[in-house]
XYZ file of C-alpha atoms in Angstrom:
583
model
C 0.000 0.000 0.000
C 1.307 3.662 -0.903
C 0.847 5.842 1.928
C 1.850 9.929 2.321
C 2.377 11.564 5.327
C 2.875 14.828 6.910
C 4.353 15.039 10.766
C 4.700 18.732 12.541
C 5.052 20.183 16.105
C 4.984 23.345 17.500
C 8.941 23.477 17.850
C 8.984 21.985 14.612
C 11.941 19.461 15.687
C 12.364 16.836 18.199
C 9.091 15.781 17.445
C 8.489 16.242 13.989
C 11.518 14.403 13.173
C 10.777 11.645 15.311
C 7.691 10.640 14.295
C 8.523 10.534 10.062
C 11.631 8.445 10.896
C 8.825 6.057 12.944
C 6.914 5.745 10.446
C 9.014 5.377 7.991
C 10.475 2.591 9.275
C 7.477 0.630 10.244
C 5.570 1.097 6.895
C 8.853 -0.873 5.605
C 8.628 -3.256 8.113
C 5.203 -3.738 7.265
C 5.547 -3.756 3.471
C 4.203 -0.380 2.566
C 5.284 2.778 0.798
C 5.846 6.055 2.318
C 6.775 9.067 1.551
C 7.006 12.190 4.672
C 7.081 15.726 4.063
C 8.042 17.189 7.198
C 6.845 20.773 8.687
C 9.552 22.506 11.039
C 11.315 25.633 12.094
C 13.555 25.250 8.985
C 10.701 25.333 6.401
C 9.004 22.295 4.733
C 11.304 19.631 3.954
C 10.429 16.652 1.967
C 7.887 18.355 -0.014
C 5.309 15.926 -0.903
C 4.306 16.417 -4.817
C 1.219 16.261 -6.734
C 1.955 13.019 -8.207
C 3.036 11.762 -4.652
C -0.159 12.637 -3.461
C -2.269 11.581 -6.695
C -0.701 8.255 -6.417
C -0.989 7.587 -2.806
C -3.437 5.248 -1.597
C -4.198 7.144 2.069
C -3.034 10.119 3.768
C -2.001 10.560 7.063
C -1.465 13.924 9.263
C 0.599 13.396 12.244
C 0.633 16.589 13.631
C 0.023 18.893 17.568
C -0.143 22.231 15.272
C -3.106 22.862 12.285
C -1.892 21.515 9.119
C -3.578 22.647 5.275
C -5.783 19.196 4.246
C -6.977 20.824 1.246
C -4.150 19.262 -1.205
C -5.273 16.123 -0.095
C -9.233 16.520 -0.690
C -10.837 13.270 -2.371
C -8.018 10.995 -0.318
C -8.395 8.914 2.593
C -7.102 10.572 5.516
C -5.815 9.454 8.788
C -5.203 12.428 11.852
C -3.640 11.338 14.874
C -0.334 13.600 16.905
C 2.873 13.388 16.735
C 3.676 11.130 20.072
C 0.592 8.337 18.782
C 3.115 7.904 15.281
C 6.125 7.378 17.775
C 4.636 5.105 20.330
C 1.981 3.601 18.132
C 3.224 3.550 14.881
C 1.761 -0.027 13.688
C -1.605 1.177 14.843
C -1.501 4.512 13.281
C -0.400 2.778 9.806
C -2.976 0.021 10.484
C -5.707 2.473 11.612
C -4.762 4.524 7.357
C -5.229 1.266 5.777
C -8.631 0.302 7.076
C -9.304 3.454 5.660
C -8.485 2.488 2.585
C -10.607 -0.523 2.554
C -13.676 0.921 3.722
C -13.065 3.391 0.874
C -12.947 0.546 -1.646
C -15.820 -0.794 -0.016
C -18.400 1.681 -0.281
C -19.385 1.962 -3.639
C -20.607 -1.650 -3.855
C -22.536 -0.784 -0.891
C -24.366 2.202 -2.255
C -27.869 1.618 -4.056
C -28.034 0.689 -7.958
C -30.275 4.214 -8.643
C -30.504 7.151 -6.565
C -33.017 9.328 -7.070
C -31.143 12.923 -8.223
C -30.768 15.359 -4.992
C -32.889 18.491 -5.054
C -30.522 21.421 -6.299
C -28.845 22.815 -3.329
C -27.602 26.354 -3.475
C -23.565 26.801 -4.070
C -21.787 26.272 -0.928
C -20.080 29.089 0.949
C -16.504 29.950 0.422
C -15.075 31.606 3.957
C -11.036 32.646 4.756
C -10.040 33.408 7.561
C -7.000 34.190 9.721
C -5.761 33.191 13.224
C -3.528 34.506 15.713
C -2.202 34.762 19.537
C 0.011 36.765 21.187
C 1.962 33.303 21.940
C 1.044 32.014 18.091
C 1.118 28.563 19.466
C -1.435 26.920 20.706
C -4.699 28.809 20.430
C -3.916 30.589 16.737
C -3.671 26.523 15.957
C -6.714 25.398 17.690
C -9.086 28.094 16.506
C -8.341 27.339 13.056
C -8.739 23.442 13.676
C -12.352 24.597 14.991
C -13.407 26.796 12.517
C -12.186 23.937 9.862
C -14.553 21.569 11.704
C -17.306 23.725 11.782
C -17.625 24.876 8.420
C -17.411 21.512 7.370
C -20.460 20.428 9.614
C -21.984 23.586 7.875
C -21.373 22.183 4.192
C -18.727 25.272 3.730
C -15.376 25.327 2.737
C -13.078 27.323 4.660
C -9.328 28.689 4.085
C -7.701 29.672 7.236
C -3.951 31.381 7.464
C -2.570 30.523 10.763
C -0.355 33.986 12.317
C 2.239 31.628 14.554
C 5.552 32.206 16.303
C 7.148 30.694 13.069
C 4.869 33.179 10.617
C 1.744 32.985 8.489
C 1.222 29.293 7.451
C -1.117 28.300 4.582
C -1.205 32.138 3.347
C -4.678 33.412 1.544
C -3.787 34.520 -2.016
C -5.539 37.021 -3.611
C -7.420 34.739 -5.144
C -8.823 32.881 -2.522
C -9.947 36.317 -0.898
C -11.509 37.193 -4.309
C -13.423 34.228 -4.241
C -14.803 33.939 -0.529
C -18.172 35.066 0.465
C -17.122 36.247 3.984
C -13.778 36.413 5.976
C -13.195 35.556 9.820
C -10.655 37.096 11.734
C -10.069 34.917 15.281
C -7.382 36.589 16.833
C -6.091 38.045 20.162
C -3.533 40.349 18.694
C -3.713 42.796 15.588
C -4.344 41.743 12.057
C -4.055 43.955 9.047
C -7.403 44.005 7.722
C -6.387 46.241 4.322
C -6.322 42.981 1.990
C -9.496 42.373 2.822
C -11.466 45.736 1.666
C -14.993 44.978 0.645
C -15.753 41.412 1.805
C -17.848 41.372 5.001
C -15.319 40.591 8.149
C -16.069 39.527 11.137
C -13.367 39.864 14.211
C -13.986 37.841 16.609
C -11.965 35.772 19.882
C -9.519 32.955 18.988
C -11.882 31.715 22.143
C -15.226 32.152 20.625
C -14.054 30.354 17.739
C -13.293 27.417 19.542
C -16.155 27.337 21.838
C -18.801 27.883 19.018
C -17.000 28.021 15.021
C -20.745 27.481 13.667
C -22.176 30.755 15.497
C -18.484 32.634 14.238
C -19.028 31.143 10.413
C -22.517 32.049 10.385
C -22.297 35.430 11.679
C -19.444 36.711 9.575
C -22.059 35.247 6.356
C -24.724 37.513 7.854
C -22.218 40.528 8.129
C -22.644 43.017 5.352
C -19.965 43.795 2.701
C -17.238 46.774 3.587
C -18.363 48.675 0.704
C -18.104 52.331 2.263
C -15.633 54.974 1.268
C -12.931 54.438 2.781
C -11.400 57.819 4.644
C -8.448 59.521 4.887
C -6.646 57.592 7.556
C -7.962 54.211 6.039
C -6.870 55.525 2.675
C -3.242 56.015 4.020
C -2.968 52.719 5.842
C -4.289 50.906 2.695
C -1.702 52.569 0.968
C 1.143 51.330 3.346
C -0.205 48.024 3.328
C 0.302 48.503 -0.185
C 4.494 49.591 0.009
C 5.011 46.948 2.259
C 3.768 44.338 0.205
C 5.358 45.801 -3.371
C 8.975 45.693 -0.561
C 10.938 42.551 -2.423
C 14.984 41.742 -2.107
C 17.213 44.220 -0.068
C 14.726 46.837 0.257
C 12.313 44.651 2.081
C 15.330 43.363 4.813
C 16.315 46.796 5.034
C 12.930 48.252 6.559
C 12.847 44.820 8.473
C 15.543 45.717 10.551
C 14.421 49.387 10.557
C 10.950 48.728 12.259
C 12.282 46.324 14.590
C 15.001 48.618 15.695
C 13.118 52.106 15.558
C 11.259 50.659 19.489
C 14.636 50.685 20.790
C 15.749 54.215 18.844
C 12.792 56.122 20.477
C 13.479 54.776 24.046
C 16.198 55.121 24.041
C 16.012 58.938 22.651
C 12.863 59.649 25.021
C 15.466 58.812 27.800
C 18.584 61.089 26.396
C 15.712 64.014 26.056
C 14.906 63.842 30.030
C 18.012 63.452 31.482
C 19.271 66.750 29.591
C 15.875 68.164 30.813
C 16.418 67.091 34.413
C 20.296 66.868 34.749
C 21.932 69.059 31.900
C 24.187 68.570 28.948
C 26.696 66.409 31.108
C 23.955 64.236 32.940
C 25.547 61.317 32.205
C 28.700 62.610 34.491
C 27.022 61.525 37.766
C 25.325 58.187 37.384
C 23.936 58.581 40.609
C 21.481 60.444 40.258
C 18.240 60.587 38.338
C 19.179 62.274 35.047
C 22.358 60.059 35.135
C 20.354 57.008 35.239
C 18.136 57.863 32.637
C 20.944 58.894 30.194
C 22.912 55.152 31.105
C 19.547 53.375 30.629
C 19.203 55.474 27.244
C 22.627 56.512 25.870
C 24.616 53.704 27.107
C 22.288 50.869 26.270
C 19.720 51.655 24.215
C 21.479 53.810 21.464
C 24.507 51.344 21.571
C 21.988 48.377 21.331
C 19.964 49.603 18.737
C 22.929 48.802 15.728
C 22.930 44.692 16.917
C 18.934 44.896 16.765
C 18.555 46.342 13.453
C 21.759 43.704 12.090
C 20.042 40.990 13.890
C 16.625 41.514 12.003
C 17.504 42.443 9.052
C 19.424 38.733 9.499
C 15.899 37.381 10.104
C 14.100 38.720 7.545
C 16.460 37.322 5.239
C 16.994 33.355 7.192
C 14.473 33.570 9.566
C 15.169 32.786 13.132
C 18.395 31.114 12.225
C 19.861 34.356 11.748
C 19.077 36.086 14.411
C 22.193 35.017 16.626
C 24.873 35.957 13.993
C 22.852 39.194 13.098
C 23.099 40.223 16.149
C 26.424 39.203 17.235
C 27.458 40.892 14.052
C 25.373 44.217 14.983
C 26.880 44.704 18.019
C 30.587 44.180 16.835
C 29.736 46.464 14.458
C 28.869 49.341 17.432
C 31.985 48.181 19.666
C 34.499 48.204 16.666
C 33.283 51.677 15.664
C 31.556 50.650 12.106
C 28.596 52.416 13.516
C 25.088 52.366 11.244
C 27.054 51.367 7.929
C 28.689 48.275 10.155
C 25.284 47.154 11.088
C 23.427 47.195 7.926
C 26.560 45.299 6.420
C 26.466 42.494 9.263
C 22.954 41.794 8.799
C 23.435 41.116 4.928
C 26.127 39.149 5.490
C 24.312 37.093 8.752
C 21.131 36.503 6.575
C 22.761 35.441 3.365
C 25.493 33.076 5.006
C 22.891 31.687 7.220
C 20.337 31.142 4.590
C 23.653 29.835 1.992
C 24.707 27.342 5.175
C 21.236 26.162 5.919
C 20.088 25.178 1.602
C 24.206 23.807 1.561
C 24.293 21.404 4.955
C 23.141 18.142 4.380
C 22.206 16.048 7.902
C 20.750 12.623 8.433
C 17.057 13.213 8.907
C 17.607 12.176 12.966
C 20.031 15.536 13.050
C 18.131 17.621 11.102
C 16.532 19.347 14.092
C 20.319 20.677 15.567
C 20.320 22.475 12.497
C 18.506 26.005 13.285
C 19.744 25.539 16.872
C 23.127 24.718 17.182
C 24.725 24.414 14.015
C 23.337 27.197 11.678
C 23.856 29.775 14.935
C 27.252 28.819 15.483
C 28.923 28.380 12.406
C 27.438 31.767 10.979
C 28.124 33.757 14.169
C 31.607 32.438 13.983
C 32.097 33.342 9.971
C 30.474 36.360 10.260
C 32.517 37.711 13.561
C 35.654 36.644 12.058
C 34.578 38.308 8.631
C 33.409 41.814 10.431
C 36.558 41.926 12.931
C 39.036 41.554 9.908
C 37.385 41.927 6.551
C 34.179 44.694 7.079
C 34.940 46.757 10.177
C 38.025 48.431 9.578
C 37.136 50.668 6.264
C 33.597 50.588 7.000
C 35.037 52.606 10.450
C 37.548 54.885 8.504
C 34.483 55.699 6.012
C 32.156 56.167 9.295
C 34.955 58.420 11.013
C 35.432 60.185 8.002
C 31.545 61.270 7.349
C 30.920 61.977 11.045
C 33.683 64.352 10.923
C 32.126 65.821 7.838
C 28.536 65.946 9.580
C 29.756 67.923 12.395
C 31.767 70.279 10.560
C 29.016 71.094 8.211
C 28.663 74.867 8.489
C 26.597 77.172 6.106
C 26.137 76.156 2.669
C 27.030 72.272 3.061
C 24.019 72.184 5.771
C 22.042 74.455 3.492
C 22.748 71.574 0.774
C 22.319 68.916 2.678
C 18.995 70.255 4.425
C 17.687 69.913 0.697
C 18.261 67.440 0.236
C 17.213 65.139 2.783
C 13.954 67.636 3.288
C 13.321 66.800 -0.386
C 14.128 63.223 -0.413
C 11.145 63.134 2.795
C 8.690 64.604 0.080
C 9.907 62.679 -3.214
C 7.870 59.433 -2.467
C 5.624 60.212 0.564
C 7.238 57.003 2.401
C 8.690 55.212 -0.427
C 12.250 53.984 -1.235
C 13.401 57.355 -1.228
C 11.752 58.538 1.843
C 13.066 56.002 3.983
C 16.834 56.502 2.431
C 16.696 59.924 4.036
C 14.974 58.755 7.358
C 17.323 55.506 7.798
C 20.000 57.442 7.304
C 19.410 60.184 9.889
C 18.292 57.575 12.387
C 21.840 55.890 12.503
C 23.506 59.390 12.593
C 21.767 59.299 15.991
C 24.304 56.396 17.482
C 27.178 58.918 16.769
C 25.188 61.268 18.878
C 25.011 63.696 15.624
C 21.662 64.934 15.723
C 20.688 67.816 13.113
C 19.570 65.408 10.037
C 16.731 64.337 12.380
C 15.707 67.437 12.898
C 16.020 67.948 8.792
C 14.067 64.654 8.078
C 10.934 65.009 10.493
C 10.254 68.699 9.406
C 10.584 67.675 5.537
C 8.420 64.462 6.522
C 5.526 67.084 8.101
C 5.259 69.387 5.587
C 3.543 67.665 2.842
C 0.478 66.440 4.621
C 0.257 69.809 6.664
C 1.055 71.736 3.079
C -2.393 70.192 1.038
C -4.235 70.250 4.629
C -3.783 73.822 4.746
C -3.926 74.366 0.460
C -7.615 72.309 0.800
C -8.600 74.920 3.630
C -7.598 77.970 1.471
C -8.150 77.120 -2.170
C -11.167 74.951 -1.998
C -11.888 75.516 -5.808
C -8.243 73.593 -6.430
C -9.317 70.573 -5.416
C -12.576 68.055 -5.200
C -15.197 67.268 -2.768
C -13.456 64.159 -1.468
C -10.247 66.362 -0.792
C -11.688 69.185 0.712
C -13.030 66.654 3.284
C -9.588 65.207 3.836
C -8.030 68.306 4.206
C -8.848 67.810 7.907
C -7.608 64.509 8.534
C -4.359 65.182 6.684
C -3.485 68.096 8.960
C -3.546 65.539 11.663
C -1.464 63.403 9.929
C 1.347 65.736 8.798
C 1.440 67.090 12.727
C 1.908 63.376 13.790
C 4.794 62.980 10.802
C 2.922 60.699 8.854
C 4.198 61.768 5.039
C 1.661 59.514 3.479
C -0.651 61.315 4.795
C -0.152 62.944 1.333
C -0.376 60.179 -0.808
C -4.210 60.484 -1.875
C -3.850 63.557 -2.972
C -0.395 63.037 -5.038
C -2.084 59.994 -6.806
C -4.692 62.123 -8.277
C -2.310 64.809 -9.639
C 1.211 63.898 -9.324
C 3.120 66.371 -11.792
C 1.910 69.386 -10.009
C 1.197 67.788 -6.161
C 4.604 66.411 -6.039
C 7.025 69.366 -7.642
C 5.024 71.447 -4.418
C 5.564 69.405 -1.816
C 9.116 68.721 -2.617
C 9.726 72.591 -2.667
C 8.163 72.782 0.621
C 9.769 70.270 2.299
C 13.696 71.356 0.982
C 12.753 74.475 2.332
C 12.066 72.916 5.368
C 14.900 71.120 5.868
C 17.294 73.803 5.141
C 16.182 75.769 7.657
C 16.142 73.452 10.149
C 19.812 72.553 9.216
C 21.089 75.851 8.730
C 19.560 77.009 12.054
C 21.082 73.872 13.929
C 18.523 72.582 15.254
C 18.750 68.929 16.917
C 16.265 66.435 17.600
C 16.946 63.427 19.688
C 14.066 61.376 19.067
C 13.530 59.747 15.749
C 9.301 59.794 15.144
C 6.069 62.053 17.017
C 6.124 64.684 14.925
C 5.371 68.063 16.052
C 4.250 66.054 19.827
C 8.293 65.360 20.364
C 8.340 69.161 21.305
C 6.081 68.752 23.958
C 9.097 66.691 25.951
C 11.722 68.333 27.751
C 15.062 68.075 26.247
C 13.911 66.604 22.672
C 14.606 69.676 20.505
C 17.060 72.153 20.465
C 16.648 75.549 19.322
C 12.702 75.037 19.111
C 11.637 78.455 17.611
C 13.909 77.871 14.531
C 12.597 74.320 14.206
C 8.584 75.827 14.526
C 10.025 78.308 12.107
C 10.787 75.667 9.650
C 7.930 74.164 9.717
C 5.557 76.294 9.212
C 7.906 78.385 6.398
C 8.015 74.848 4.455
C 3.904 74.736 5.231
C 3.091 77.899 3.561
C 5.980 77.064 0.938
C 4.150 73.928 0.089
C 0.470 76.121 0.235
C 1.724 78.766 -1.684
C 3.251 76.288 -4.781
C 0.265 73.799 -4.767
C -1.965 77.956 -5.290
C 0.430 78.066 -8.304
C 0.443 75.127 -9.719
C -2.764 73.321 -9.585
C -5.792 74.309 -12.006
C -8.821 75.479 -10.697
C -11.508 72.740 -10.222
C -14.194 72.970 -13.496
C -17.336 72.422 -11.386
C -17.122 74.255 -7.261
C -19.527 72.630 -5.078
């Protein structure tokens, strides 16, 4: 008999592995072919194929996390955990063949003519997505439930499982296209964007295992998200969007970035009060309050935040296997003075030589679990240390030296210049590629304590939102009804430095929209450069003066703003046409 199995665990290891060596062996023993794909930390391995599964005579799922059945639809299938297939294998191969007969036996059981079933209307179609905070063992149950219930319904039901090891059995677009409603069981937060106009119900990863039928049938009863969506939804949509179109480098860049930025702001928030409370030289006398808050902020968070970034950028790129060299890497980056341009480096290099080791070493399936725990770790860490104490460090620190040197020394028309351009750069893309050059780069300036880009960046990044905000206000016959009303909501934004806060607006007229706010926002930033003003926190927007010690010089920086507001307002007067019909 040809059987086809699939083993998995919520480690994805010890387990796992155990169980597809067990049966393996036994199905021999017994005279039967087998083929395991197995599910672990490491990715699928194993990979069962179509014509694996087309010829196989019975399936069997030995599994303690929620495995996709829907490949194997049509098949006999056997479910049973991971520790039944190592302490019972016999049975559990026994218990998949009687399958098999009964499924051979059936149709000489059924009647010679059934009358034709009454026309039944088409079943549903539901997705739906799980999640924990833990993304173990609830985000796992809950979709088992809501599997079993629309089943019992006569549905059919897709559900992506949000787990500690990511999204398993992803919705395409397709499948969203096609379902009728989508269920959201979850205890932390799911972007919703993808799934515009289909009626959603959120729900309880607890509801849906105490009652999946009263979940299913309530999100079918929900009606569809057809409403305009506003501003603020408009933005986030168009995020979603970015993030999604992020592919190669790019994408492990802004990784890192968002995983490090946490650490940034702490740690800034901290620097900002103990020069409130304690000075300039509060971190001279750790023993007092300003002292500790510029040790908890200077001297751990801002010379953490290089091995955080590295070590997630690392991940992005080799998953959790690269976390340990990344941030290894990182943080010999920081203590051998490579700085920002050290850290971005070591997480390339962690990711890649992880991800190269892991697709290169070959184990005996009984090993294969030390892999992402001991031997991918170790022998990356190791290459990539040696490689970043003797290959990377040393000229990425001379070129860091060198253009910290230049940073501080920038007087006059080299900050006027660079104030341009990274006040431009916020504008260009409204939180594009281009955008987030200028902002990445001023937020590692902030480990070398060199703090006037910042300042540049978040002025240039408020001024195009705050710009059409105040242009909608003004010169209501510029621009439509939908506008107008968002010329509220994107004041809001641009305070709070959101730049894509201008994004609906840019999409509808780019070639005059755009040329304005980039005006604006170089304006902006040369200001605040010229004027020398400093910012020690990287993100709050015009709320970041409102803490003591955050900004220096605060009436140039106000000045900036507001000079690169009615910049932006006066071009976008200029250069966009009159509306034809004024409501």
């Amino acid at each position: 008999m040809n059987f086809v199995a699939i083993t998995s665990c919520p480690t994805g290891i010890a387990h796992t592995l155990l169980a597809a060596e067990a049966l393996k062996k036994t199905a021999a023993a017994m005279g039967h072919d087998l083929k395991v794909e197995t599910q672990g930390s490491v990715g699928a391995k194993n990979v069962l194929t179509e014509q694996d599964i087309a010829t196989a005579d019975a399936v069997i799922i030995a599994a303690d996390v929620h495995v996709d059945a829907l490949r194997f639809a049509g098949k006999p299938l056997f479910e049973t955990r991971t520790s039944e297939a190592i302490r019972h294998t016999r049975a559990v191969l026994e218990a998949a063949a009687a399958l098999v007969s009964k499924a051979e036996i059936a149709p000489a059981a059924a009647p010679v003519e059934a009358p034709a079933p009454a026309p039944t209307p088409a079943a549903k179609r539901l997705v739906a997505i799980t999640s924990c905070p833990t993304g173990i063992a609830h985000t796992f149950m809950a979709a088992a439930a809501l599997e079993k219930a629309a089943k019992a319904l006569g549905y059919t039901i897709k559900v992506e499982t949000q787990g500690s090891v990511g999204a398993k059995n992803q919705l395409t677009p397709e499948d969203i296209a096609a379902a009728d409603a989508v269920v959201i069981a979850a205890d932390t937060k799911v972007d919703l964007s993808r799934f515009a106009g289909k009626p959603v119900h959120s729900t309880s990863t607890k509801d849906a295992m105490h009652d999946g039928k009263a979940v299913i049938k309530t999100a079918l009863e929900k009606p569809a998200g057809g409403a305009a969506p506003d501003l603020a939804a408009t933005v986030e949509q168009a995020k979603a969007e970015r993030s999604k179109s992020r592919t190669g480098a790019y994408k492990h860049l802004m990784t890192g970035v968002s995983y490090m930025l946490p650490v940034v702001i702490a740690g800034g928030l901290a620097i900002a009060l103990a020069f409130a409370i304690g000075g300039i030289h509060a971190g001279d006398h750790p023993d007092t309050l300003a002292g500790a808050l510029s040790q908890i902020g200077g001297a751990t968070a801002f010379h953490l935040f290089i091995a955080v970034l590295s070590g997630f950028i690392a991940y992005s790129i080799a998953d959790r296997p690269g976390i340990a060299p990344g941030l290894v890497g990182g943080m010999l980056a920081q203590n051998l003075g490579a700085g920002f341009l050290g850290g971005i480096a070591s997480g390339f290099l962690a990711g890649y030589l992880t991800k190269l080791l892991a697709e290169k070493i070959k184990l005996p399936a009984n090993l294969e679990g030390l892999k992402p725990v001991l031997i991918l770790p170790f022998l990356s860490t190791i290459g990539v240390g040696l490689l970043m104490i003797f290959v990377v460090a040393p000229p990425v620190h001379a070129l860091n030296t060198a253009m910290n040197d230049w940073l501080n020394g920038m007087r006059g028309a080299n900050a006027l210049l660079l104030g341009v351009i990274l006040g431009g750069m916020m504008a260009f893309d409204m939180g594009g590629p281009v955008n987030k050059a200028a902002y990445t780069f001023a937020v590692g300036l902030l480990a070398s304590k060199i703090y006037t880009p910042m300042a540049a960046v978040m002025a240039g990044g408020m001024t195009p939102a705050l710009g059409l905000g105040l242009a909608a206000f003004l010169f209501k016959s510029r621009f439509d009804d939908e506008e107008r009303e968002a010329g509220g909501p994107a004041l809001v934004l641009g305070l709070s430095f959101i730049t894509e806060g201008a994004i609906p607006f840019a999409a509808k007229d780019p070639l005059r929209v755009i040329p304005a706010l980039v005006l604006g926002s170089a304006v902006a930033g040369a200001i605040s450069m010229v004027s020398g003003v400093q910012l020690l926190v990287p993100h709050g927007g015009i709320f970041a003066v409102l803490i003591p010690g955050a900004v220096t010089n605060l009436l140039p920086y106000l000045s900036a703003i507001v000079t690169g507001t009615v910049v932006t307002t006066a071009a976008l007067f200029i250069l966009k046409k009159p509306q034809t019909v004024v409501a």
